[in-house]
Amino acid sequence: MFPTPRIFGRRRRPDLAPLLAVPSLRDADPRLLATLAHHTDRLRLPPGRTLVTGGHGARELIAVVAGEAARLSPGPTGVLRAGAEIGGA
């Protein structure tokens, strides 16, 4: 009987491009961004989808990488374009 072969998985290098598109992360150390990249989600959302509701504490940073998002609130309204950040303050 032959021994079971050991399979070594190759580590994929994380895609840092979406993180580098975020203005507040642009100058960050790439090694730290690689660690953060494993905890990020890249979403493509349909029109009309609510991302956040005002008045709640931020638990995450949301960045608009491409496209647009509408800001609808009792305060100022407007359009958020690529590079806009929500919840990072």
CSV table of C-alpha atoms in Angstrom, one decimal:
chain,number,residue,atom,x,y,z
A,1,MET,CA,0.0,0.0,0.0
A,2,PHE,CA,1.3,3.4,-0.9
A,3,PRO,CA,1.3,6.3,1.5
A,4,THR,CA,-1.3,9.0,1.0
A,5,PRO,CA,0.3,11.9,-1.0
A,6,ARG,CA,0.6,15.2,0.8
A,7,ILE,CA,-1.0,18.0,-1.1
A,8,PHE,CA,0.4,21.4,-0.4
A,9,GLY,CA,-2.0,24.2,-1.4
A,10,ARG,CA,-0.6,27.3,-3.1
A,11,ARG,CA,-1.4,30.5,-1.4
A,12,ARG,CA,-3.1,32.9,-3.7
A,13,ARG,CA,-1.8,36.5,-3.6
A,14,PRO,CA,-4.7,38.6,-2.6
A,15,ASP,CA,-6.0,41.3,-5.0
A,16,LEU,CA,-5.0,44.6,-3.5
A,17,ALA,CA,-6.4,46.8,-6.3
A,18,PRO,CA,-9.9,47.4,-4.7
A,19,LEU,CA,-8.2,48.4,-1.4
A,20,LEU,CA,-5.7,50.7,-3.2
A,21,ALA,CA,-8.7,52.4,-4.8
A,22,VAL,CA,-9.8,53.6,-1.3
A,23,PRO,CA,-8.2,57.0,-0.7
A,24,SER,CA,-7.6,56.4,3.0
A,25,LEU,CA,-5.8,53.1,2.3
A,26,ARG,CA,-3.8,54.2,-0.7
A,27,ASP,CA,-0.5,54.8,1.2
A,28,ALA,CA,-0.8,51.8,3.5
A,29,ASP,CA,1.9,49.1,3.8
A,30,PRO,CA,1.0,46.5,1.1
A,31,ARG,CA,1.8,43.7,3.7
A,32,LEU,CA,-0.9,45.1,6.0
A,33,LEU,CA,-3.3,45.5,3.1
A,34,ALA,CA,-2.7,41.8,2.1
A,35,THR,CA,-3.8,40.8,5.7
A,36,LEU,CA,-6.8,43.1,5.4
A,37,ALA,CA,-7.7,41.7,2.0
A,38,HIS,CA,-8.6,38.4,3.4
A,39,HIS,CA,-11.3,40.1,5.5
A,40,THR,CA,-12.9,42.1,2.7
A,41,ASP,CA,-15.9,41.4,0.5
A,42,ARG,CA,-16.3,42.8,-3.0
A,43,LEU,CA,-20.0,43.2,-3.7
A,44,ARG,CA,-21.9,44.1,-6.8
A,45,LEU,CA,-25.3,45.3,-5.6
A,46,PRO,CA,-28.5,45.9,-7.6
A,47,PRO,CA,-29.9,49.4,-7.8
A,48,GLY,CA,-32.0,50.4,-4.8
A,49,ARG,CA,-30.1,48.3,-2.3
A,50,THR,CA,-29.7,49.9,1.1
A,51,LEU,CA,-26.0,49.8,2.3
A,52,VAL,CA,-26.3,51.5,5.7
A,53,THR,CA,-28.9,53.3,7.8
A,54,GLY,CA,-27.9,56.6,9.5
A,55,GLY,CA,-27.8,56.8,13.3
A,56,HIS,CA,-26.2,53.4,13.8
A,57,GLY,CA,-22.6,53.0,14.8
A,58,ALA,CA,-20.2,51.9,12.0
A,59,ARG,CA,-18.9,48.3,12.2
A,60,GLU,CA,-17.2,48.4,8.9
A,61,LEU,CA,-15.7,50.6,6.2
A,62,ILE,CA,-17.7,50.7,2.9
A,63,ALA,CA,-16.0,52.1,-0.1
A,64,VAL,CA,-17.5,52.8,-3.5
A,65,VAL,CA,-14.9,51.3,-5.9
A,66,ALA,CA,-16.9,51.7,-9.1
A,67,GLY,CA,-20.3,53.1,-10.0
A,68,GLU,CA,-22.4,55.4,-7.8
A,69,ALA,CA,-24.4,55.3,-4.6
A,70,ALA,CA,-27.1,57.7,-3.5
A,71,ARG,CA,-27.0,59.3,-0.1
A,72,LEU,CA,-30.5,59.7,1.2
A,73,SER,CA,-30.8,61.2,4.7
A,74,PRO,CA,-32.5,63.9,6.6
A,75,GLY,CA,-29.3,65.9,6.3
A,76,PRO,CA,-27.4,66.5,3.0
A,77,THR,CA,-28.2,64.2,0.1
A,78,GLY,CA,-26.1,63.5,-2.9
A,79,VAL,CA,-24.3,61.0,-5.1
A,80,LEU,CA,-21.3,59.1,-3.9
A,81,ARG,CA,-18.9,58.1,-6.6
A,82,ALA,CA,-15.8,55.9,-6.9
A,83,GLY,CA,-13.5,56.7,-4.0
A,84,ALA,CA,-16.2,57.6,-1.5
A,85,GLU,CA,-16.1,56.1,1.9
A,86,ILE,CA,-18.9,55.3,4.4
A,87,GLY,CA,-18.3,54.5,8.0
A,88,GLY,CA,-14.5,55.1,8.1
A,89,ALA,CA,-14.5,58.1,10.4
